[in-house]
Amino acid sequence: QVQLQESGPGLVKPSETLSLTCAVSGYSISSGYYWGWIRQPPGKGLEWIGSIYHSGSTYYNPSLKSRVTISVDTSKNQFSLKLSSVTAADTAVYYCARQWELLHRPWFDPWGQGTLVTVSS
Amino acid sequence: EIVLTQSPGTLSLSPGERATLSCRASQSVSSSYLAWYQQKPGQAPRLLIYGASSRATGIPDRFSGSGSGTDFTLTISRLEPEDFAVYYCQQGLTFGQGTKVEIK
């Protein structure tokens, strides 16, 4: 059974960099699939942030591309998100999830439980 | 960029009733790329339907998806108490804004 677990600071100051890690268990990242980050501002809908292929190729939401970096560490079976120059608008629950394919089968399953990141001084 | 519009925003129904949720795309999309999720308060979304009409593992058969082109539908044949939640459609890397199914 594949499980994902997000971790990282719950509070980040404006203009700083948000850093989160997603630990994967029950499946080896290096075996395949894409691995993605999605966020959800409080009371709002879902926004795809970006995805990484097991080989390390990355794909980002154009609206966030200049601030986002996603990386993978296959030795630790985890992948990470960095979002720079954060503002209050980046306050959200951040989810990691396994993605079947980037475009042709883009659905996410399963998901991590999510972690709330608040941007505030 | 494709925009997905879900309607209605909120659906008020009683247990046992049929729920019909709509997801309309701003341009024609492949049904193969369309998915539906269920999200309960404080929980992560859960994949219900992929490829417009295939149920994900463990999803009860009261959930069904249909549609093609620009119009897609998620149907819950008879609402159970645990079905009251928010539902999102996804096409490509875009999500709809969600439909809340609440108890009437």
Coordinates of N, CA and C in Angstrom, one line a residue:
Chain A
Q1 N 0.8 -1.2 0.0 CA 0.0 0.0 0.0 C 0.9 1.2 0.0
V2 N 0.7 2.1 -1.0 CA 1.5 3.3 -1.1 C 1.0 4.3 -0.2
Q3 N 1.9 4.9 0.6 CA 1.6 6.0 1.5 C 2.5 7.2 1.3
L4 N 2.0 8.4 1.4 CA 2.8 9.6 1.3 C 2.6 10.4 2.5
Q5 N 3.7 11.1 3.0 CA 3.6 11.9 4.2 C 4.4 13.2 4.0
E6 N 3.7 14.3 4.1 CA 4.4 15.6 4.0 C 5.0 16.0 5.3
S7 N 6.1 16.8 5.2 CA 6.7 17.3 6.4 C 7.4 18.6 6.1
G8 N 7.5 19.5 7.1 CA 8.1 20.8 6.9 C 7.5 21.8 7.9
P9 N 8.1 23.0 7.9 CA 7.6 24.1 8.8 C 6.2 24.5 8.5
G10 N 5.5 24.7 9.5 CA 4.1 25.1 9.4 C 3.9 26.6 9.3
L11 N 5.0 27.4 9.5 CA 5.0 28.8 9.5 C 6.3 29.3 8.8
V12 N 6.0 30.2 7.8 CA 7.1 30.7 7.0 C 6.9 32.2 6.9
K13 N 8.0 33.0 7.0 CA 7.9 34.4 7.0 C 7.8 34.9 5.5
P14 N 7.1 36.0 5.3 CA 7.0 36.6 4.0 C 8.4 36.8 3.4
S15 N 8.6 36.6 2.1 CA 9.8 36.8 1.3 C 10.7 35.6 1.5
E16 N 10.5 34.7 2.4 CA 11.4 33.6 2.6 C 11.0 32.4 1.7
T17 N 11.7 31.3 1.9 CA 11.4 30.1 1.0 C 10.7 29.0 1.8
L18 N 9.6 28.5 1.3 CA 8.8 27.4 1.8 C 9.5 26.1 1.4
S19 N 9.8 25.2 2.3 CA 10.4 24.0 2.0 C 9.6 22.8 2.6
L20 N 9.2 21.9 1.7 CA 8.5 20.7 2.2 C 9.0 19.4 1.6
T21 N 8.9 18.3 2.3 CA 9.3 17.0 1.9 C 8.2 16.1 1.9
C22 N 8.2 15.2 0.9 CA 7.2 14.1 0.9 C 7.9 12.8 0.9
A23 N 7.7 12.0 2.0 CA 8.2 10.7 2.2 C 7.3 9.7 1.6
V24 N 7.8 8.8 0.8 CA 6.9 7.8 0.2 C 7.3 6.4 0.8
S25 N 6.3 5.7 1.1 CA 6.5 4.3 1.6 C 5.6 3.3 0.8
G26 N 6.0 2.1 0.7 CA 5.2 1.1 0.0 C 5.4 1.1 -1.5
Y27 N 6.3 1.9 -2.0 CA 6.6 2.0 -3.4 C 7.9 2.7 -3.6
S28 N 8.8 2.2 -4.5 CA 10.0 2.9 -4.8 C 9.8 3.9 -5.8
I29 N 10.1 5.2 -5.5 CA 10.0 6.3 -6.5 C 10.7 6.0 -7.8
S30 N 11.9 5.4 -7.7 CA 12.7 5.1 -8.8 C 12.1 4.1 -9.8
S31 N 11.0 3.4 -9.4 CA 10.3 2.4 -10.2 C 9.4 3.1 -11.2
G32 N 9.0 4.3 -11.0 CA 8.2 4.9 -12.0 C 7.2 5.9 -11.5
Y33 N 6.3 6.4 -12.3 CA 5.2 7.4 -12.0 C 5.8 8.8 -11.9
Y34 N 4.9 9.7 -11.9 CA 5.2 11.1 -11.6 C 4.8 11.3 -10.1
W35 N 5.4 12.4 -9.6 CA 5.1 12.7 -8.2 C 4.9 14.2 -8.1
G36 N 3.7 14.5 -7.5 CA 3.3 15.9 -7.6 C 3.0 16.6 -6.3
W37 N 2.9 17.9 -6.4 CA 2.5 18.8 -5.3 C 1.3 19.6 -5.8
I38 N 0.3 19.7 -4.9 CA -0.9 20.4 -5.1 C -1.2 21.2 -3.8
R39 N -1.7 22.4 -4.0 CA -2.1 23.1 -2.8 C -3.5 23.6 -2.8
Q40 N -4.0 23.9 -1.6 CA -5.4 24.3 -1.4 C -5.4 25.4 -0.4
P41 N -5.6 26.7 -0.8 CA -5.8 27.8 0.2 C -7.0 27.5 1.1
P42 N -7.0 28.0 2.3 CA -8.2 27.7 3.2 C -9.5 28.1 2.6
G43 N -10.4 27.1 2.5 CA -11.7 27.4 2.0 C -11.8 27.5 0.5
K44 N -10.7 27.2 -0.2 CA -10.7 27.3 -1.7 C -10.4 26.0 -2.4
G45 N -10.2 26.1 -3.7 CA -10.1 24.9 -4.5 C -8.6 24.4 -4.6
L46 N -8.4 23.5 -5.5 CA -7.1 22.8 -5.6 C -6.3 23.5 -6.8
E47 N -5.0 23.6 -6.5 CA -4.1 24.2 -7.6 C -2.9 23.3 -7.7
W48 N -2.6 22.8 -8.9 CA -1.4 22.0 -9.2 C -0.2 22.9 -9.1
I49 N 0.8 22.5 -8.4 CA 2.0 23.3 -8.3 C 3.1 22.8 -9.3
G50 N 3.3 21.5 -9.3 CA 4.3 20.9 -10.2 C 4.4 19.5 -9.9
S51 N 5.2 18.8 -10.8 CA 5.4 17.4 -10.8 C 6.8 17.0 -11.2
I52 N 7.3 15.9 -10.7 CA 8.6 15.4 -11.1 C 8.5 14.0 -11.5
Y53 N 9.1 13.6 -12.5 CA 9.2 12.2 -13.0 C 10.3 11.5 -12.2
H54 N 10.2 10.2 -12.1 CA 11.1 9.5 -11.3 C 12.6 9.7 -11.8
S55 N 12.7 10.0 -13.0 CA 14.0 10.3 -13.6 C 14.6 11.6 -13.2
G56 N 13.7 12.5 -12.7 CA 14.1 13.8 -12.3 C 13.6 14.9 -13.1
S57 N 13.0 14.6 -14.2 CA 12.4 15.7 -15.1 C 11.3 16.4 -14.3
T58 N 11.3 17.7 -14.5 CA 10.3 18.5 -13.7 C 9.3 19.3 -14.6
Y59 N 8.2 19.5 -14.1 CA 7.1 20.2 -14.8 C 6.4 21.1 -13.8
Y60 N 6.3 22.4 -14.1 CA 5.7 23.4 -13.2 C 4.5 24.1 -13.7
N61 N 3.7 24.5 -12.8 CA 2.6 25.4 -13.2 C 3.2 26.7 -13.6
P62 N 2.8 27.2 -14.9 CA 3.4 28.4 -15.4 C 3.2 29.6 -14.4
S63 N 2.2 29.6 -13.7 CA 1.9 30.8 -12.8 C 2.8 30.8 -11.6
L64 N 3.5 29.7 -11.3 CA 4.4 29.6 -10.2 C 5.8 29.2 -10.6
K65 N 6.0 29.0 -11.9 CA 7.3 28.4 -12.3 C 8.5 29.2 -11.9
S66 N 8.5 30.5 -11.8 CA 9.6 31.3 -11.5 C 10.1 31.1 -10.0
R67 N 9.2 30.6 -9.2 CA 9.4 30.5 -7.8 C 9.5 29.0 -7.3
V68 N 9.3 28.1 -8.1 CA 9.2 26.7 -7.7 C 10.4 25.8 -8.1
T69 N 10.8 25.0 -7.2 CA 11.8 23.9 -7.5 C 11.3 22.6 -6.8
I70 N 11.2 21.6 -7.6 CA 10.9 20.3 -7.1 C 12.0 19.3 -7.4
S71 N 12.4 18.6 -6.4 CA 13.6 17.7 -6.6 C 13.2 16.3 -6.0
V72 N 14.0 15.3 -6.4 CA 13.7 13.9 -5.9 C 15.0 13.4 -5.3
D73 N 14.9 12.6 -4.2 CA 16.0 11.9 -3.6 C 15.6 10.4 -3.6
T74 N 16.0 9.7 -4.6 CA 15.6 8.3 -4.6 C 16.2 7.5 -3.5
S75 N 17.4 7.9 -3.0 CA 18.0 7.1 -2.0 C 17.2 7.1 -0.7
K76 N 16.5 8.2 -0.5 CA 15.6 8.4 0.7 C 14.2 8.1 0.4
N77 N 13.9 7.8 -0.9 CA 12.5 7.6 -1.4 C 11.6 8.8 -1.0
Q78 N 12.1 10.0 -1.4 CA 11.3 11.2 -1.1 C 11.5 12.2 -2.1
F79 N 10.5 13.2 -2.2 CA 10.7 14.3 -3.1 C 10.3 15.6 -2.4
S80 N 10.8 16.7 -2.9 CA 10.7 17.9 -2.1 C 10.2 19.1 -3.0
L81 N 9.7 20.1 -2.3 CA 9.2 21.3 -2.9 C 9.8 22.5 -2.2
K82 N 10.3 23.4 -3.0 CA 10.7 24.7 -2.5 C 10.0 25.8 -3.3
L83 N 9.4 26.7 -2.6 CA 8.7 27.8 -3.1 C 9.3 29.1 -2.5
S84 N 9.9 29.9 -3.4 CA 10.6 31.1 -2.9 C 9.7 32.3 -2.9
S85 N 10.2 33.3 -2.2 CA 9.6 34.7 -2.1 C 8.1 34.6 -1.8
V86 N 7.8 33.8 -0.7 CA 6.4 33.6 -0.4 C 5.7 34.9 0.1
T87 N 4.4 34.9 -0.1 CA 3.6 36.0 0.5 C 2.4 35.3 1.1
A88 N 1.5 36.1 1.7 CA 0.3 35.6 2.4 C -0.5 34.7 1.4
A89 N -0.5 35.0 0.1 CA -1.3 34.3 -0.9 C -0.8 32.9 -1.0
D90 N 0.4 32.5 -0.5 CA 0.9 31.2 -0.5 C 0.4 30.3 0.7
T91 N -0.3 31.0 1.6 CA -0.8 30.2 2.7 C -1.8 29.2 2.2
A92 N -1.6 27.9 2.5 CA -2.4 26.8 2.0 C -2.1 25.5 2.7
V93 N -3.0 24.5 2.4 CA -2.6 23.2 2.7 C -1.9 22.6 1.5
Y94 N -0.7 22.1 1.7 CA 0.1 21.5 0.6 C 0.0 20.0 0.7
Y95 N -0.3 19.4 -0.4 CA -0.4 18.0 -0.6 C 0.6 17.5 -1.5
C96 N 1.1 16.3 -1.2 CA 1.9 15.6 -2.2 C 1.1 14.4 -2.6
A97 N 1.3 13.9 -3.9 CA 0.5 12.8 -4.4 C 1.3 12.1 -5.5
R98 N 1.0 10.8 -5.7 CA 1.5 10.1 -6.9 C 0.6 10.4 -8.1
Q99 N 1.2 10.7 -9.2 CA 0.5 11.1 -10.4 C 0.8 10.0 -11.5
W100 N -0.3 9.5 -12.1 CA -0.1 8.4 -13.0 C 0.7 8.8 -14.2
E101 N 0.3 9.8 -14.9 CA 1.1 10.4 -16.0 C 0.9 11.9 -16.0
L102 N 1.7 12.6 -16.6 CA 1.6 14.1 -16.6 C 0.4 14.6 -17.3
L103 N 0.1 14.1 -18.5 CA -0.9 14.7 -19.3 C -2.0 13.7 -19.7
H104 N -1.7 12.5 -20.1 CA -2.6 11.6 -20.6 C -3.4 10.8 -19.5
R105 N -2.8 10.7 -18.4 CA -3.5 10.1 -17.2 C -3.0 10.9 -16.0
P106 N -3.5 12.1 -15.9 CA -2.9 13.1 -15.0 C -3.4 13.0 -13.6
W107 N -4.3 12.0 -13.3 CA -4.9 12.0 -12.0 C -3.9 11.6 -10.9
F108 N -4.3 12.1 -9.7 CA -3.4 11.9 -8.5 C -4.0 10.8 -7.6
D109 N -3.2 9.9 -7.3 CA -3.7 8.8 -6.4 C -2.5 7.9 -6.0
P110 N -2.2 7.7 -4.7 CA -2.9 8.4 -3.6 C -2.3 9.7 -3.2
W111 N -2.9 10.3 -2.2 CA -2.5 11.6 -1.7 C -1.9 11.5 -0.3
G112 N -1.0 12.4 0.1 CA -0.7 12.5 1.5 C -1.8 13.2 2.2
Q113 N -1.6 13.3 3.5 CA -2.7 13.9 4.4 C -2.7 15.4 4.3
G114 N -1.6 16.0 3.8 CA -1.6 17.4 3.6 C -1.0 18.1 4.9
T115 N -0.3 19.2 4.6 CA 0.2 20.0 5.7 C -0.1 21.5 5.5
L116 N -0.5 22.1 6.5 CA -0.9 23.6 6.4 C 0.4 24.4 6.6
V117 N 0.6 25.3 5.6 CA 1.7 26.2 5.7 C 1.1 27.6 5.8
T118 N 1.5 28.3 6.8 CA 1.0 29.7 6.9 C 2.1 30.7 6.7
V119 N 1.9 31.7 5.9 CA 2.9 32.7 5.6 C 2.6 33.9 6.5
S120 N 3.4 34.2 7.4 CA 3.1 35.3 8.3 C 4.4 35.7 9.1
S121 N 4.5 37.0 9.3 CA 5.6 37.5 10.1 C 5.4 37.3 11.6
Chain B
E1 N -5.4 27.8 -22.1 CA -5.6 27.1 -20.9 C -7.1 26.7 -20.8
I2 N -7.3 25.5 -20.5 CA -8.7 25.0 -20.3 C -9.2 25.4 -18.9
V3 N -10.4 25.9 -18.9 CA -11.1 26.3 -17.7 C -12.2 25.2 -17.4
L4 N -12.3 24.7 -16.2 CA -13.3 23.8 -15.9 C -14.3 24.5 -14.9
T5 N -15.6 24.4 -15.3 CA -16.7 25.0 -14.5 C -17.6 24.0 -14.0
Q6 N -17.7 23.9 -12.7 CA -18.5 22.9 -12.0 C -19.8 23.5 -11.6
S7 N -20.9 22.8 -11.8 CA -22.2 23.3 -11.3 C -23.0 22.1 -10.8
P8 N -23.9 22.4 -9.8 CA -24.1 23.7 -9.2 C -22.9 23.9 -8.2
G9 N -22.8 25.0 -7.6 CA -21.8 25.3 -6.5 C -22.1 24.4 -5.3
T10 N -23.4 24.4 -5.0 CA -23.9 23.6 -3.8 C -25.1 22.8 -4.2
L11 N -25.2 21.6 -3.8 CA -26.3 20.7 -4.1 C -26.9 20.2 -2.7
S12 N -28.1 20.6 -2.4 CA -28.7 20.2 -1.2 C -29.7 19.0 -1.4
L13 N -29.3 17.9 -0.9 CA -30.1 16.6 -1.1 C -30.2 15.8 0.2
S14 N -31.1 14.9 0.2 CA -31.3 14.0 1.3 C -30.7 12.7 1.1
P15 N -30.3 12.0 2.1 CA -29.8 10.6 1.9 C -30.8 9.8 1.1
G16 N -30.3 8.9 0.2 CA -31.1 8.1 -0.6 C -31.4 8.7 -2.0
E17 N -31.3 10.1 -2.1 CA -31.5 10.7 -3.3 C -30.4 10.6 -4.3
R18 N -30.7 10.9 -5.6 CA -29.7 10.9 -6.6 C -29.0 12.2 -6.8
A19 N -27.7 12.2 -6.9 CA -26.9 13.5 -7.1 C -26.3 13.5 -8.5
T20 N -26.5 14.6 -9.2 CA -25.9 14.8 -10.5 C -25.1 16.0 -10.5
L21 N -23.8 15.8 -10.7 CA -22.8 17.0 -10.7 C -22.3 17.2 -12.1
S22 N -22.1 18.4 -12.5 CA -21.6 18.7 -13.8 C -20.3 19.4 -13.8
C23 N -19.5 19.1 -14.8 CA -18.2 19.6 -15.0 C -18.1 20.0 -16.5
R24 N -18.0 21.3 -16.8 CA -18.0 21.7 -18.2 C -16.6 22.4 -18.5
A25 N -16.0 21.9 -19.6 CA -14.7 22.4 -20.0 C -14.9 23.6 -21.0
S26 N -14.0 24.5 -21.0 CA -14.0 25.7 -21.9 C -13.7 25.3 -23.4
Q27 N -13.2 24.1 -23.6 CA -12.9 23.6 -24.9 C -13.0 22.1 -24.8
S28 N -13.2 21.5 -26.0 CA -13.3 20.0 -26.0 C -12.0 19.3 -25.5
V29 N -12.2 18.3 -24.6 CA -11.1 17.6 -24.0 C -11.3 16.1 -24.2
S30 N -10.2 15.4 -24.1 CA -10.3 14.0 -24.2 C -10.9 13.4 -22.9
S31 N -11.9 12.6 -23.0 CA -12.5 12.0 -21.8 C -11.5 11.1 -21.1
S32 N -10.4 10.7 -21.8 CA -9.4 9.9 -21.1 C -8.7 10.7 -20.0
Y33 N -8.7 12.0 -20.1 CA -7.9 12.8 -19.2 C -8.8 13.3 -18.0
L34 N -10.0 13.0 -17.9 CA -11.0 13.6 -16.9 C -11.1 12.7 -15.7
A35 N -10.9 13.3 -14.5 CA -11.0 12.6 -13.2 C -11.9 13.4 -12.3
W36 N -12.5 12.6 -11.3 CA -13.3 13.2 -10.2 C -12.7 12.8 -8.9
Y37 N -12.8 13.7 -7.9 CA -12.3 13.5 -6.6 C -13.4 13.8 -5.6
Q38 N -13.3 13.2 -4.4 CA -14.2 13.5 -3.3 C -13.3 14.0 -2.2
Q39 N -13.7 15.1 -1.5 CA -12.9 15.6 -0.4 C -13.8 15.9 0.8
K40 N -13.5 15.3 1.9 CA -14.3 15.5 3.1 C -13.5 16.5 4.0
P41 N -14.2 17.2 4.9 CA -13.5 18.2 5.7 C -12.3 17.7 6.4
G42 N -11.2 18.4 6.3 CA -10.0 18.0 7.0 C -9.2 16.8 6.4
Q43 N -9.7 16.4 5.2 CA -9.1 15.2 4.6 C -8.5 15.6 3.2
A44 N -7.6 14.8 2.7 CA -7.1 15.0 1.4 C -8.1 14.5 0.4
P45 N -8.1 15.0 -0.8 CA -9.0 14.5 -1.9 C -8.7 13.0 -2.1
R46 N -9.8 12.3 -2.6 CA -9.7 10.9 -2.9 C -10.1 10.7 -4.3
L47 N -9.4 10.0 -5.1 CA -9.7 9.7 -6.5 C -10.9 8.8 -6.5
L48 N -12.0 9.3 -7.2 CA -13.2 8.5 -7.4 C -13.2 7.8 -8.8
I49 N -13.1 8.7 -9.8 CA -13.3 8.3 -11.2 C -12.1 8.8 -12.0
Y50 N -11.6 8.0 -12.9 CA -10.6 8.4 -13.9 C -11.0 8.0 -15.3
G51 N -10.4 8.6 -16.2 CA -10.8 8.4 -17.6 C -12.3 8.6 -17.9
A52 N -12.8 9.5 -17.1 CA -14.2 10.0 -17.2 C -15.2 9.0 -16.7
S53 N -15.0 7.7 -16.7 CA -16.0 6.7 -16.3 C -15.5 5.5 -15.6
S54 N -14.2 5.4 -15.3 CA -13.7 4.2 -14.6 C -13.6 4.5 -13.1
R55 N -14.1 3.6 -12.3 CA -14.0 3.8 -10.9 C -12.7 3.4 -10.4
A56 N -12.1 4.2 -9.4 CA -10.9 3.9 -8.8 C -11.1 2.7 -7.9
T57 N -10.0 2.1 -7.4 CA -10.0 1.0 -6.6 C -10.8 1.3 -5.3
G58 N -11.7 0.4 -5.0 CA -12.5 0.5 -3.7 C -13.6 1.5 -3.7
I59 N -13.9 2.1 -4.9 CA -15.0 3.1 -4.9 C -16.3 2.3 -5.2
P60 N -17.3 2.6 -4.4 CA -18.6 1.9 -4.6 C -19.3 2.1 -5.9
D61 N -20.1 1.2 -6.4 CA -20.6 1.3 -7.7 C -21.8 2.3 -7.8
R62 N -22.2 2.9 -6.7 CA -23.2 4.0 -6.7 C -22.6 5.3 -7.3
F63 N -21.2 5.3 -7.5 CA -20.6 6.4 -8.1 C -20.3 6.1 -9.6
S64 N -20.7 6.9 -10.5 CA -20.5 6.7 -11.9 C -20.2 8.0 -12.6
G65 N -19.3 7.9 -13.6 CA -19.0 9.1 -14.4 C -19.3 8.9 -15.8
S66 N -19.6 10.0 -16.5 CA -19.9 9.9 -17.9 C -19.6 11.2 -18.6
G67 N -19.7 11.2 -19.9 CA -19.5 12.5 -20.7 C -18.4 12.4 -21.7
S68 N -18.4 13.4 -22.5 CA -17.4 13.6 -23.5 C -17.4 15.0 -24.0
G69 N -16.3 15.3 -24.8 CA -16.2 16.6 -25.4 C -16.0 17.7 -24.3
T70 N -17.1 18.5 -24.0 CA -16.9 19.6 -23.0 C -17.8 19.3 -21.8
D71 N -18.7 18.3 -21.8 CA -19.6 18.1 -20.7 C -19.4 16.7 -20.1
F72 N -19.2 16.8 -18.8 CA -18.9 15.6 -18.0 C -19.8 15.6 -16.8
T73 N -20.2 14.4 -16.3 CA -21.1 14.3 -15.2 C -20.7 13.2 -14.2
L74 N -20.7 13.5 -12.9 CA -20.6 12.5 -11.9 C -21.9 12.3 -11.3
T75 N -22.3 11.0 -11.2 CA -23.6 10.7 -10.6 C -23.4 9.8 -9.4
I76 N -24.1 10.1 -8.4 CA -24.2 9.3 -7.2 C -25.6 8.8 -7.1
S77 N -25.8 7.5 -7.3 CA -27.1 7.0 -7.6 C -28.0 7.1 -6.4
R78 N -27.5 6.8 -5.2 CA -28.3 6.9 -4.0 C -27.3 7.4 -2.9
L79 N -27.5 8.6 -2.4 CA -26.6 9.2 -1.5 C -26.6 8.5 -0.1
E80 N -25.4 8.1 0.3 CA -25.2 7.6 1.7 C -24.7 8.8 2.5
P81 N -24.9 8.6 3.9 CA -24.4 9.7 4.7 C -23.0 10.1 4.5
E82 N -22.1 9.2 4.2 CA -20.7 9.5 4.0 C -20.4 10.1 2.7
D83 N -21.4 10.3 1.8 CA -21.1 10.9 0.5 C -21.2 12.4 0.5
F84 N -21.7 13.0 1.6 CA -21.8 14.4 1.7 C -20.4 15.0 1.9
A85 N -20.0 15.8 0.9 CA -18.6 16.2 0.7 C -18.5 17.2 -0.4
V86 N -17.3 17.6 -0.7 CA -17.0 18.4 -1.9 C -16.4 17.6 -3.0
Y87 N -16.8 17.8 -4.2 CA -16.4 17.0 -5.3 C -15.7 17.9 -6.4
Y88 N -14.5 17.5 -6.8 CA -13.8 18.2 -7.8 C -13.6 17.4 -9.1
C89 N -13.6 18.1 -10.2 CA -13.2 17.4 -11.5 C -11.8 17.9 -11.8
Q90 N -11.1 17.1 -12.6 CA -9.8 17.5 -13.0 C -9.6 17.1 -14.5
Q91 N -9.1 18.0 -15.3 CA -8.7 17.7 -16.7 C -7.3 18.2 -16.9
G92 N -6.5 17.3 -17.3 CA -5.1 17.7 -17.4 C -4.6 18.1 -16.0
L93 N -4.0 19.3 -16.0 CA -3.4 19.8 -14.7 C -4.3 20.9 -14.1
T94 N -5.5 20.9 -14.5 CA -6.5 21.9 -14.0 C -7.6 21.3 -13.3
F95 N -8.0 21.9 -12.2 CA -9.1 21.4 -11.4 C -10.3 22.4 -11.5
G96 N -11.5 21.9 -11.4 CA -12.7 22.7 -11.3 C -12.7 23.3 -9.9
Q97 N -13.7 24.2 -9.7 CA -13.8 24.9 -8.4 C -14.5 24.1 -7.3
G98 N -15.1 23.0 -7.7 CA -15.8 22.1 -6.7 C -17.3 22.3 -6.6
T99 N -17.9 21.2 -6.3 CA -19.4 21.2 -5.9 C -19.5 20.6 -4.6
K100 N -20.2 21.3 -3.7 CA -20.4 20.8 -2.3 C -21.8 20.1 -2.3
V101 N -21.8 18.9 -1.9 CA -23.0 18.1 -1.7 C -23.3 18.1 -0.2
E102 N -24.4 18.8 0.1 CA -24.8 19.0 1.6 C -26.1 18.3 1.9
I103 N -26.3 18.0 3.1 CA -27.5 17.4 3.6 C -28.6 18.4 3.6
K104 N -29.7 18.1 3.0 CA -30.9 19.0 3.0 C -31.7 18.9 4.3

